[in-house]
Amino acid sequence: MFNLMSPPVHILVVDDSPQQHQLAAEALHAHPGAAMLTATSGRQALELLQQHEVALALIGSQLPDMSGGELAQRIRAGGQLRRVPLIYFSGADAQLARQLHELKHALELNEKFTAVLGHDLRTPLSVVMNGAMLLPMMTDSPKVAVTAQRIQSSAKRIGQMVDQLLDLARISNGAVTLARAEHDLAALCRQLCEDLEPAGKARRITLESHGDMLAHVDPAVFTQALRHLLGNALLHGDQEHLVRLQLDGSAEDAIELRVSNRGAIAQERLPHLFEPFHHGGEARKAGQGLGLGLYTASKFIQAHGGRIAAAADSTHGNTVFTVTLPRAAADAVT
């Protein structure tokens, strides 16, 4: 079994005082899930913010190259960086320690709340789904049939959001485990395509595979990752063109999977695709997902020791997600 450890919560401390860095380190010592990043100048802070996902930035009032206010203005003008919460301090040592402790406690409560909420939503949602399925059987009214279909469609979308919330909670608290065994990835992909495209509906996914398809994976976690990738391609790709799923098993130590669809993603969006709650830099619209699908897929692939990358070909108007999955991860425990 392989345990996916929770990614650390990065807290950035920006100050040219070693005492402040030491204080922050002591405050975070009791919280193994938090990792401290330190910067002694505004420029160094901006570089760290570009390299890491930061949950909070603690900024001293005066830095060698700029003031804390100037640094904050640059952060707020930096695209995705503008979402980073900022706290100013000016030598109030006890206050800084208290703020760090309260932040960590709030993050833990938020993770627990997400997990409980997602779990408790399943029961009433299943009642709604079952009721919507029974409605057309109780009457011949066309209006009732249409309404029941809309209810089923909305409930299914809510169910997908609940699944994403539960996946996020599992990733955040380190509760994801991989029960690895040898599986035929082509067979797993074939079954997933059938689940995504029920019989009787027009097919939009084509599956191509060649070479050895055997790899040690957790079938449920692997399938969930691929479900997010295919779902993203079906939702955002050109509806008039097919989504291609290609599996290449010609390499001895890894299998490559490619999910491609017509419709090129803007180049400036590519670096942020696998960030949580990402909606292409736009405000989330009603009916959209939570923006967790690609983030979850990337974490589940990484748990298998694999890699995932996105590329856009503006010339041909295609977007391609490429997954490289090792046949057997070096850190797998048998």
mmCIF file of C-alpha atoms in Angstrom:
data_model
loop_
_atom_site.group_PDB
_atom_site.id
_atom_site.type_symbol
_atom_site.label_atom_id
_atom_site.label_comp_id
_atom_site.label_asym_id
_atom_site.label_seq_id
_atom_site.Cartn_x
_atom_site.Cartn_y
_atom_site.Cartn_z
ATOM 1 C CA MET A 1 0.000 0.000 0.000
ATOM 2 C CA PHE A 2 1.211 3.499 -0.814
ATOM 3 C CA ASN A 3 0.122 6.433 1.306
ATOM 4 C CA LEU A 4 -0.194 9.839 -0.344
ATOM 5 C CA MET A 5 1.077 12.276 2.246
ATOM 6 C CA SER A 6 -0.670 15.609 2.622
ATOM 7 C CA PRO A 7 1.077 18.378 0.680
ATOM 8 C CA PRO A 8 2.602 20.885 3.115
ATOM 9 C CA VAL A 9 0.871 24.158 3.882
ATOM 10 C CA HIS A 10 3.460 26.765 2.870
ATOM 11 C CA ILE A 11 3.665 29.903 5.012
ATOM 12 C CA LEU A 12 5.992 32.642 3.786
ATOM 13 C CA VAL A 13 7.717 34.864 6.356
ATOM 14 C CA VAL A 14 9.243 38.012 4.818
ATOM 15 C CA ASP A 15 11.560 39.887 7.149
ATOM 16 C CA ASP A 16 15.277 40.645 7.401
ATOM 17 C CA SER A 17 15.306 39.744 11.095
ATOM 18 C CA PRO A 18 16.626 36.241 11.978
ATOM 19 C CA GLN A 19 14.707 36.495 15.260
ATOM 20 C CA GLN A 20 11.402 36.691 13.415
ATOM 21 C CA HIS A 21 12.299 33.667 11.298
ATOM 22 C CA GLN A 22 13.242 31.713 14.410
ATOM 23 C CA LEU A 23 10.019 32.696 16.127
ATOM 24 C CA ALA A 24 7.945 31.547 13.165
ATOM 25 C CA ALA A 25 9.857 28.260 13.007
ATOM 26 C CA GLU A 26 9.139 27.611 16.689
ATOM 27 C CA ALA A 27 5.448 28.416 16.225
ATOM 28 C CA LEU A 28 5.166 25.963 13.330
ATOM 29 C CA HIS A 29 7.291 23.225 14.915
ATOM 30 C CA ALA A 30 4.267 21.579 16.512
ATOM 31 C CA HIS A 31 2.428 21.447 13.186
ATOM 32 C CA PRO A 32 4.126 18.946 10.839
ATOM 33 C CA GLY A 33 1.691 19.788 8.047
ATOM 34 C CA ALA A 34 3.012 23.349 7.776
ATOM 35 C CA ALA A 35 6.241 24.302 6.006
ATOM 36 C CA MET A 36 7.898 27.688 6.414
ATOM 37 C CA LEU A 37 9.481 29.642 3.591
ATOM 38 C CA THR A 38 11.683 32.608 4.516
ATOM 39 C CA ALA A 39 12.722 35.673 2.568
ATOM 40 C CA THR A 40 14.884 38.556 3.686
ATOM 41 C CA SER A 41 13.875 40.926 0.869
ATOM 42 C CA GLY A 42 10.872 41.775 -1.254
ATOM 43 C CA ARG A 43 12.514 40.460 -4.402
ATOM 44 C CA GLN A 44 13.267 37.103 -2.816
ATOM 45 C CA ALA A 45 9.690 36.913 -1.554
ATOM 46 C CA LEU A 46 8.276 37.431 -5.060
ATOM 47 C CA GLU A 47 10.537 34.665 -6.412
ATOM 48 C CA LEU A 48 9.326 32.222 -3.735
ATOM 49 C CA LEU A 49 5.692 33.091 -4.426
ATOM 50 C CA GLN A 50 6.215 32.191 -8.086
ATOM 51 C CA GLN A 51 7.776 28.847 -7.159
ATOM 52 C CA HIS A 52 5.402 27.632 -4.421
ATOM 53 C CA GLU A 53 1.706 27.572 -3.544
ATOM 54 C CA VAL A 54 1.567 29.761 -0.434
ATOM 55 C CA ALA A 55 -1.354 29.707 2.000
ATOM 56 C CA LEU A 56 -0.292 32.879 3.824
ATOM 57 C CA ALA A 57 2.421 35.548 3.596
ATOM 58 C CA LEU A 58 3.591 37.305 6.780
ATOM 59 C CA ILE A 59 5.286 40.569 5.807
ATOM 60 C CA GLY A 60 7.506 42.786 7.924
ATOM 61 C CA SER A 61 6.895 46.501 7.814
ATOM 62 C CA GLN A 62 10.300 47.420 6.399
ATOM 63 C CA LEU A 63 12.532 45.383 4.080
ATOM 64 C CA PRO A 64 16.003 46.197 2.665
ATOM 65 C CA ASP A 65 14.756 46.823 -0.872
ATOM 66 C CA MET A 66 11.162 47.985 -0.363
ATOM 67 C CA SER A 67 8.524 48.568 2.273
ATOM 68 C CA GLY A 68 5.976 45.965 3.261
ATOM 69 C CA GLY A 69 3.295 48.057 1.583
ATOM 70 C CA GLU A 70 5.210 48.145 -1.701
ATOM 71 C CA LEU A 71 5.630 44.368 -1.618
ATOM 72 C CA ALA A 72 1.923 43.925 -0.992
ATOM 73 C CA GLN A 73 1.091 46.101 -4.020
ATOM 74 C CA ARG A 74 3.336 43.994 -6.248
ATOM 75 C CA ILE A 75 1.771 40.785 -4.944
ATOM 76 C CA ARG A 76 -1.737 42.101 -5.563
ATOM 77 C CA ALA A 77 -0.751 43.037 -9.141
ATOM 78 C CA GLY A 78 0.726 39.610 -9.865
ATOM 79 C CA GLY A 79 -2.156 37.649 -11.409
ATOM 80 C CA GLN A 80 -2.676 34.481 -9.343
ATOM 81 C CA LEU A 81 -0.587 35.967 -6.520
ATOM 82 C CA ARG A 82 -3.328 38.440 -5.702
ATOM 83 C CA ARG A 83 -5.228 35.614 -3.958
ATOM 84 C CA VAL A 84 -2.496 35.038 -1.361
ATOM 85 C CA PRO A 85 -3.659 36.258 2.084
ATOM 86 C CA LEU A 86 -1.311 38.845 3.621
ATOM 87 C CA ILE A 87 -0.634 39.703 7.264
ATOM 88 C CA TYR A 88 1.656 42.566 8.349
ATOM 89 C CA PHE A 89 3.728 42.487 11.514
ATOM 90 C CA SER A 90 6.147 44.924 13.130
ATOM 91 C CA GLY A 91 7.995 43.165 15.881
ATOM 92 C CA ALA A 92 4.951 41.957 17.830
ATOM 93 C CA ASP A 93 6.529 38.536 18.529
ATOM 94 C CA ALA A 94 3.736 37.022 20.687
ATOM 95 C CA GLN A 95 1.097 38.263 18.207
ATOM 96 C CA LEU A 96 2.874 36.568 15.270
ATOM 97 C CA ALA A 97 2.990 33.213 17.057
ATOM 98 C CA ARG A 98 -0.701 33.454 17.900
ATOM 99 C CA GLN A 99 -1.630 34.283 14.304
ATOM 100 C CA LEU A 100 0.325 31.303 12.983
ATOM 101 C CA HIS A 101 -1.344 28.971 15.466
ATOM 102 C CA GLU A 102 -4.828 30.280 14.642
ATOM 103 C CA LEU A 103 -4.186 29.946 10.909
ATOM 104 C CA LYS A 104 -3.127 26.308 11.225
ATOM 105 C CA HIS A 105 -6.164 25.539 13.382
ATOM 106 C CA ALA A 106 -8.489 27.205 10.857
ATOM 107 C CA LEU A 107 -6.989 25.187 7.997
ATOM 108 C CA GLU A 108 -7.501 21.932 9.909
ATOM 109 C CA LEU A 109 -11.133 22.800 10.678
ATOM 110 C CA ASN A 110 -11.743 23.671 7.036
ATOM 111 C CA GLU A 111 -10.432 20.273 5.889
ATOM 112 C CA LYS A 112 -12.604 18.428 8.423
ATOM 113 C CA PHE A 113 -15.668 20.469 7.467
ATOM 114 C CA THR A 114 -15.145 19.690 3.764
ATOM 115 C CA ALA A 115 -14.908 15.957 4.445
ATOM 116 C CA VAL A 116 -17.993 15.858 6.706
ATOM 117 C CA LEU A 117 -20.069 18.028 4.364
ATOM 118 C CA GLY A 118 -19.223 15.908 1.328
ATOM 119 C CA HIS A 119 -20.043 12.672 3.140
ATOM 120 C CA ASP A 120 -23.343 13.905 4.615
ATOM 121 C CA LEU A 121 -24.575 15.240 1.264
ATOM 122 C CA ARG A 122 -24.574 11.758 -0.258
ATOM 123 C CA THR A 123 -27.715 10.509 1.546
ATOM 124 C CA PRO A 124 -30.167 13.304 0.573
ATOM 125 C CA LEU A 125 -28.667 13.378 -2.908
ATOM 126 C CA SER A 126 -29.367 9.676 -3.437
ATOM 127 C CA VAL A 127 -32.993 10.281 -2.393
ATOM 128 C CA VAL A 128 -33.311 13.033 -5.017
ATOM 129 C CA MET A 129 -31.789 10.783 -7.697
ATOM 130 C CA ASN A 130 -34.074 7.863 -6.888
ATOM 131 C CA GLY A 131 -37.148 10.085 -6.789
ATOM 132 C CA ALA A 132 -36.295 11.582 -10.183
ATOM 133 C CA MET A 133 -35.951 8.077 -11.651
ATOM 134 C CA LEU A 134 -39.363 7.039 -10.297
ATOM 135 C CA LEU A 135 -41.304 10.128 -11.448
ATOM 136 C CA PRO A 136 -41.667 9.120 -15.141
ATOM 137 C CA MET A 137 -42.971 5.709 -14.063
ATOM 138 C CA MET A 138 -45.841 7.303 -12.160
ATOM 139 C CA THR A 139 -47.338 9.298 -15.036
ATOM 140 C CA ASP A 140 -47.356 9.599 -18.829
ATOM 141 C CA SER A 141 -47.050 13.372 -18.729
ATOM 142 C CA PRO A 142 -44.267 14.611 -21.056
ATOM 143 C CA LYS A 143 -43.710 17.637 -18.828
ATOM 144 C CA VAL A 144 -43.045 15.402 -15.826
ATOM 145 C CA ALA A 145 -40.571 13.334 -17.864
ATOM 146 C CA VAL A 146 -38.678 16.466 -18.919
ATOM 147 C CA THR A 147 -38.636 17.813 -15.352
ATOM 148 C CA ALA A 148 -37.437 14.470 -13.999
ATOM 149 C CA GLN A 149 -34.629 14.422 -16.543
ATOM 150 C CA ARG A 150 -33.520 17.905 -15.497
ATOM 151 C CA ILE A 151 -33.560 16.883 -11.834
ATOM 152 C CA GLN A 152 -31.440 13.823 -12.621
ATOM 153 C CA SER A 153 -28.987 15.916 -14.618
ATOM 154 C CA SER A 154 -28.630 18.510 -11.836
ATOM 155 C CA ALA A 155 -28.309 15.840 -9.146
ATOM 156 C CA LYS A 156 -25.614 14.094 -11.164
ATOM 157 C CA ARG A 157 -23.696 17.375 -11.427
ATOM 158 C CA ILE A 158 -24.012 17.892 -7.657
ATOM 159 C CA GLY A 159 -22.777 14.336 -7.141
ATOM 160 C CA GLN A 160 -19.695 15.076 -9.202
ATOM 161 C CA MET A 161 -18.987 18.163 -7.075
ATOM 162 C CA VAL A 162 -19.384 16.120 -3.900
ATOM 163 C CA ASP A 163 -16.926 13.565 -5.243
ATOM 164 C CA GLN A 164 -14.441 16.353 -5.972
ATOM 165 C CA LEU A 165 -14.813 17.747 -2.446
ATOM 166 C CA LEU A 166 -14.206 14.308 -0.957
ATOM 167 C CA ASP A 167 -11.173 13.807 -3.193
ATOM 168 C CA LEU A 168 -9.827 17.179 -2.052
ATOM 169 C CA ALA A 169 -10.347 16.246 1.599
ATOM 170 C CA ARG A 170 -8.564 12.914 1.090
ATOM 171 C CA ILE A 171 -5.603 14.662 -0.539
ATOM 172 C CA SER A 172 -5.435 17.389 2.120
ATOM 173 C CA ASN A 173 -5.462 15.079 5.142
ATOM 174 C CA GLY A 174 -3.263 12.373 3.619
ATOM 175 C CA ALA A 175 -6.008 9.719 3.639
ATOM 176 C CA VAL A 176 -5.442 8.523 0.069
ATOM 177 C CA THR A 177 -3.974 5.021 -0.072
ATOM 178 C CA LEU A 178 -3.071 3.072 -3.180
ATOM 179 C CA ALA A 179 -3.947 -0.626 -3.286
ATOM 180 C CA ARG A 180 -1.630 -1.420 -6.188
ATOM 181 C CA ALA A 181 -1.947 -4.536 -8.308
ATOM 182 C CA GLU A 182 -1.168 -5.437 -11.908
ATOM 183 C CA HIS A 183 -3.936 -4.291 -14.251
ATOM 184 C CA ASP A 184 -4.502 -3.939 -17.971
ATOM 185 C CA LEU A 185 -4.818 -0.170 -18.423
ATOM 186 C CA ALA A 186 -6.509 -0.585 -21.795
ATOM 187 C CA ALA A 187 -9.265 -2.625 -20.132
ATOM 188 C CA LEU A 188 -9.698 -0.045 -17.366
ATOM 189 C CA CYS A 189 -9.872 2.757 -19.940
ATOM 190 C CA ARG A 190 -12.344 0.826 -22.088
ATOM 191 C CA GLN A 191 -14.682 0.339 -19.106
ATOM 192 C CA LEU A 192 -14.417 4.013 -18.166
ATOM 193 C CA CYS A 193 -15.298 5.137 -21.690
ATOM 194 C CA GLU A 194 -18.396 2.936 -21.587
ATOM 195 C CA ASP A 195 -19.405 4.448 -18.246
ATOM 196 C CA LEU A 196 -18.963 7.999 -19.542
ATOM 197 C CA GLU A 197 -20.883 7.300 -22.762
ATOM 198 C CA PRO A 198 -23.923 5.087 -22.084
ATOM 199 C CA ALA A 199 -25.251 2.859 -24.845
ATOM 200 C CA GLY A 200 -27.625 4.559 -27.250
ATOM 201 C CA LYS A 201 -25.867 7.919 -27.180
ATOM 202 C CA ALA A 202 -23.504 9.288 -29.800
ATOM 203 C CA ARG A 203 -19.898 8.362 -29.057
ATOM 204 C CA ARG A 204 -17.395 11.203 -28.617
ATOM 205 C CA ILE A 205 -14.414 9.282 -27.195
ATOM 206 C CA THR A 206 -12.115 7.141 -29.324
ATOM 207 C CA LEU A 207 -9.700 4.720 -27.663
ATOM 208 C CA GLU A 208 -6.453 3.616 -29.274
ATOM 209 C CA SER A 209 -3.786 1.441 -27.639
ATOM 210 C CA HIS A 210 -0.704 -0.501 -28.633
ATOM 211 C CA GLY A 211 2.073 -2.304 -26.802
ATOM 212 C CA ASP A 212 2.128 -3.817 -23.320
ATOM 213 C CA MET A 213 -0.657 -2.294 -21.206
ATOM 214 C CA LEU A 214 0.158 -3.967 -17.870
ATOM 215 C CA ALA A 215 1.055 -1.704 -14.922
ATOM 216 C CA HIS A 216 0.774 -1.771 -11.139
ATOM 217 C CA VAL A 217 -1.926 0.767 -10.277
ATOM 218 C CA ASP A 218 -4.810 1.293 -7.923
ATOM 219 C CA PRO A 219 -7.699 0.840 -10.384
ATOM 220 C CA ALA A 220 -10.121 3.123 -8.521
ATOM 221 C CA VAL A 221 -7.667 6.019 -8.069
ATOM 222 C CA PHE A 222 -6.242 5.665 -11.587
ATOM 223 C CA THR A 223 -9.728 5.570 -13.107
ATOM 224 C CA GLN A 224 -10.798 8.624 -11.114
ATOM 225 C CA ALA A 225 -7.804 10.599 -12.391
ATOM 226 C CA LEU A 226 -8.561 9.638 -15.985
ATOM 227 C CA ARG A 227 -12.266 10.387 -15.461
ATOM 228 C CA HIS A 228 -11.340 13.982 -14.610
ATOM 229 C CA LEU A 229 -9.149 14.324 -17.704
ATOM 230 C CA LEU A 230 -11.758 12.894 -20.071
ATOM 231 C CA GLY A 231 -14.553 14.852 -18.403
ATOM 232 C CA ASN A 232 -12.575 18.058 -18.856
ATOM 233 C CA ALA A 233 -11.999 17.277 -22.546
ATOM 234 C CA LEU A 234 -15.669 16.453 -23.131
ATOM 235 C CA LEU A 235 -16.825 19.619 -21.371
ATOM 236 C CA HIS A 236 -14.391 22.149 -22.798
ATOM 237 C CA GLY A 237 -13.499 20.601 -26.155
ATOM 238 C CA ASP A 238 -15.255 21.362 -29.435
ATOM 239 C CA GLN A 239 -18.535 19.462 -29.244
ATOM 240 C CA GLU A 240 -18.376 18.651 -32.957
ATOM 241 C CA HIS A 241 -15.073 16.756 -32.687
ATOM 242 C CA LEU A 242 -13.994 13.557 -31.002
ATOM 243 C CA VAL A 243 -11.940 13.276 -27.825
ATOM 244 C CA ARG A 244 -8.978 10.933 -28.403
ATOM 245 C CA LEU A 245 -7.576 8.687 -25.686
ATOM 246 C CA GLN A 246 -4.291 7.117 -26.829
ATOM 247 C CA LEU A 247 -2.258 4.585 -24.850
ATOM 248 C CA ASP A 248 1.336 3.830 -25.740
ATOM 249 C CA GLY A 249 2.863 0.776 -24.066
ATOM 250 C CA SER A 250 5.973 0.502 -26.211
ATOM 251 C CA ALA A 251 8.376 1.600 -23.428
ATOM 252 C CA GLU A 252 9.694 -0.991 -21.024
ATOM 253 C CA ASP A 253 9.304 0.942 -17.785
ATOM 254 C CA ALA A 254 6.318 3.245 -18.357
ATOM 255 C CA ILE A 255 3.035 3.692 -20.203
ATOM 256 C CA GLU A 256 2.096 6.999 -21.818
ATOM 257 C CA LEU A 257 -1.521 8.155 -22.028
ATOM 258 C CA ARG A 258 -2.663 11.111 -24.107
ATOM 259 C CA VAL A 259 -6.060 12.801 -23.896
ATOM 260 C CA SER A 260 -6.582 15.265 -26.732
ATOM 261 C CA ASN A 261 -9.499 17.392 -27.868
ATOM 262 C CA ARG A 262 -10.146 20.078 -30.458
ATOM 263 C CA GLY A 263 -9.891 23.539 -28.953
ATOM 264 C CA ALA A 264 -6.592 25.101 -27.869
ATOM 265 C CA ILE A 265 -6.126 26.483 -24.360
ATOM 266 C CA ALA A 266 -4.563 29.940 -24.229
ATOM 267 C CA GLN A 267 -0.828 29.736 -23.513
ATOM 268 C CA GLU A 268 -1.032 32.023 -20.480
ATOM 269 C CA ARG A 269 -3.444 29.595 -18.792
ATOM 270 C CA LEU A 270 -1.260 26.494 -19.145
ATOM 271 C CA PRO A 271 0.970 27.092 -16.073
ATOM 272 C CA HIS A 272 -2.102 27.333 -13.816
ATOM 273 C CA LEU A 273 -4.264 24.463 -15.093
ATOM 274 C CA PHE A 274 -3.420 22.117 -12.226
ATOM 275 C CA GLU A 275 -4.044 24.652 -9.463
ATOM 276 C CA PRO A 276 -7.103 24.028 -7.251
ATOM 277 C CA PHE A 277 -10.253 26.075 -7.902
ATOM 278 C CA HIS A 278 -8.835 27.306 -11.202
ATOM 279 C CA HIS A 279 -11.321 28.710 -13.714
ATOM 280 C CA GLY A 280 -8.974 30.176 -16.273
ATOM 281 C CA GLY A 281 -8.583 33.439 -14.409
ATOM 282 C CA GLU A 282 -12.293 34.205 -14.770
ATOM 283 C CA ALA A 283 -14.945 34.402 -12.086
ATOM 284 C CA ARG A 284 -16.703 31.100 -11.519
ATOM 285 C CA LYS A 285 -20.030 30.969 -13.349
ATOM 286 C CA ALA A 286 -23.215 29.240 -12.243
ATOM 287 C CA GLY A 287 -23.293 25.617 -13.356
ATOM 288 C CA GLN A 288 -19.509 25.325 -13.584
ATOM 289 C CA GLY A 289 -17.590 22.746 -11.629
ATOM 290 C CA LEU A 290 -15.478 23.561 -8.606
ATOM 291 C CA GLY A 291 -12.240 23.772 -10.556
ATOM 292 C CA LEU A 292 -10.788 20.730 -8.771
ATOM 293 C CA GLY A 293 -10.818 18.116 -11.540
ATOM 294 C CA LEU A 294 -7.383 18.713 -13.054
ATOM 295 C CA TYR A 295 -5.847 19.392 -9.640
ATOM 296 C CA THR A 296 -7.162 16.076 -8.321
ATOM 297 C CA ALA A 297 -6.048 14.224 -11.456
ATOM 298 C CA SER A 298 -2.512 15.588 -11.098
ATOM 299 C CA LYS A 299 -2.300 14.570 -7.426
ATOM 300 C CA PHE A 300 -3.578 11.046 -8.124
ATOM 301 C CA ILE A 301 -1.114 10.609 -10.989
ATOM 302 C CA GLN A 302 1.719 11.879 -8.778
ATOM 303 C CA ALA A 303 0.684 9.374 -6.108
ATOM 304 C CA HIS A 304 1.456 6.628 -8.645
ATOM 305 C CA GLY A 305 4.892 8.143 -9.243
ATOM 306 C CA GLY A 306 3.751 9.521 -12.592
ATOM 307 C CA ARG A 307 3.826 12.872 -14.347
ATOM 308 C CA ILE A 308 1.176 14.914 -16.119
ATOM 309 C CA ALA A 309 1.620 17.809 -18.538
ATOM 310 C CA ALA A 310 -0.614 19.969 -20.725
ATOM 311 C CA ALA A 311 0.186 21.436 -24.130
ATOM 312 C CA ALA A 312 -1.792 23.515 -26.618
ATOM 313 C CA ASP A 313 -1.229 23.555 -30.378
ATOM 314 C CA SER A 314 -2.729 26.808 -31.618
ATOM 315 C CA THR A 315 -1.821 25.930 -35.225
ATOM 316 C CA HIS A 316 -4.032 22.831 -35.289
ATOM 317 C CA GLY A 317 -6.335 24.016 -32.507
ATOM 318 C CA ASN A 318 -5.757 21.069 -30.157
ATOM 319 C CA THR A 319 -5.156 20.610 -26.442
ATOM 320 C CA VAL A 320 -3.270 17.532 -25.248
ATOM 321 C CA PHE A 321 -2.819 16.186 -21.719
ATOM 322 C CA THR A 322 0.017 13.669 -21.476
ATOM 323 C CA VAL A 323 0.363 11.243 -18.554
ATOM 324 C CA THR A 324 3.515 9.187 -18.065
ATOM 325 C CA LEU A 325 2.796 6.343 -15.655
ATOM 326 C CA PRO A 326 5.516 3.971 -14.404
ATOM 327 C CA ARG A 327 4.657 0.284 -14.628
ATOM 328 C CA ALA A 328 5.797 -0.169 -11.016
ATOM 329 C CA ALA A 329 6.636 2.756 -8.709
ATOM 330 C CA ALA A 330 9.979 2.497 -6.947
ATOM 331 C CA ASP A 331 8.431 3.472 -3.619
ATOM 332 C CA ALA A 332 5.631 0.894 -3.779
ATOM 333 C CA VAL A 333 5.494 -1.276 -0.642
ATOM 334 C CA THR A 334 4.501 -4.920 -1.110
#
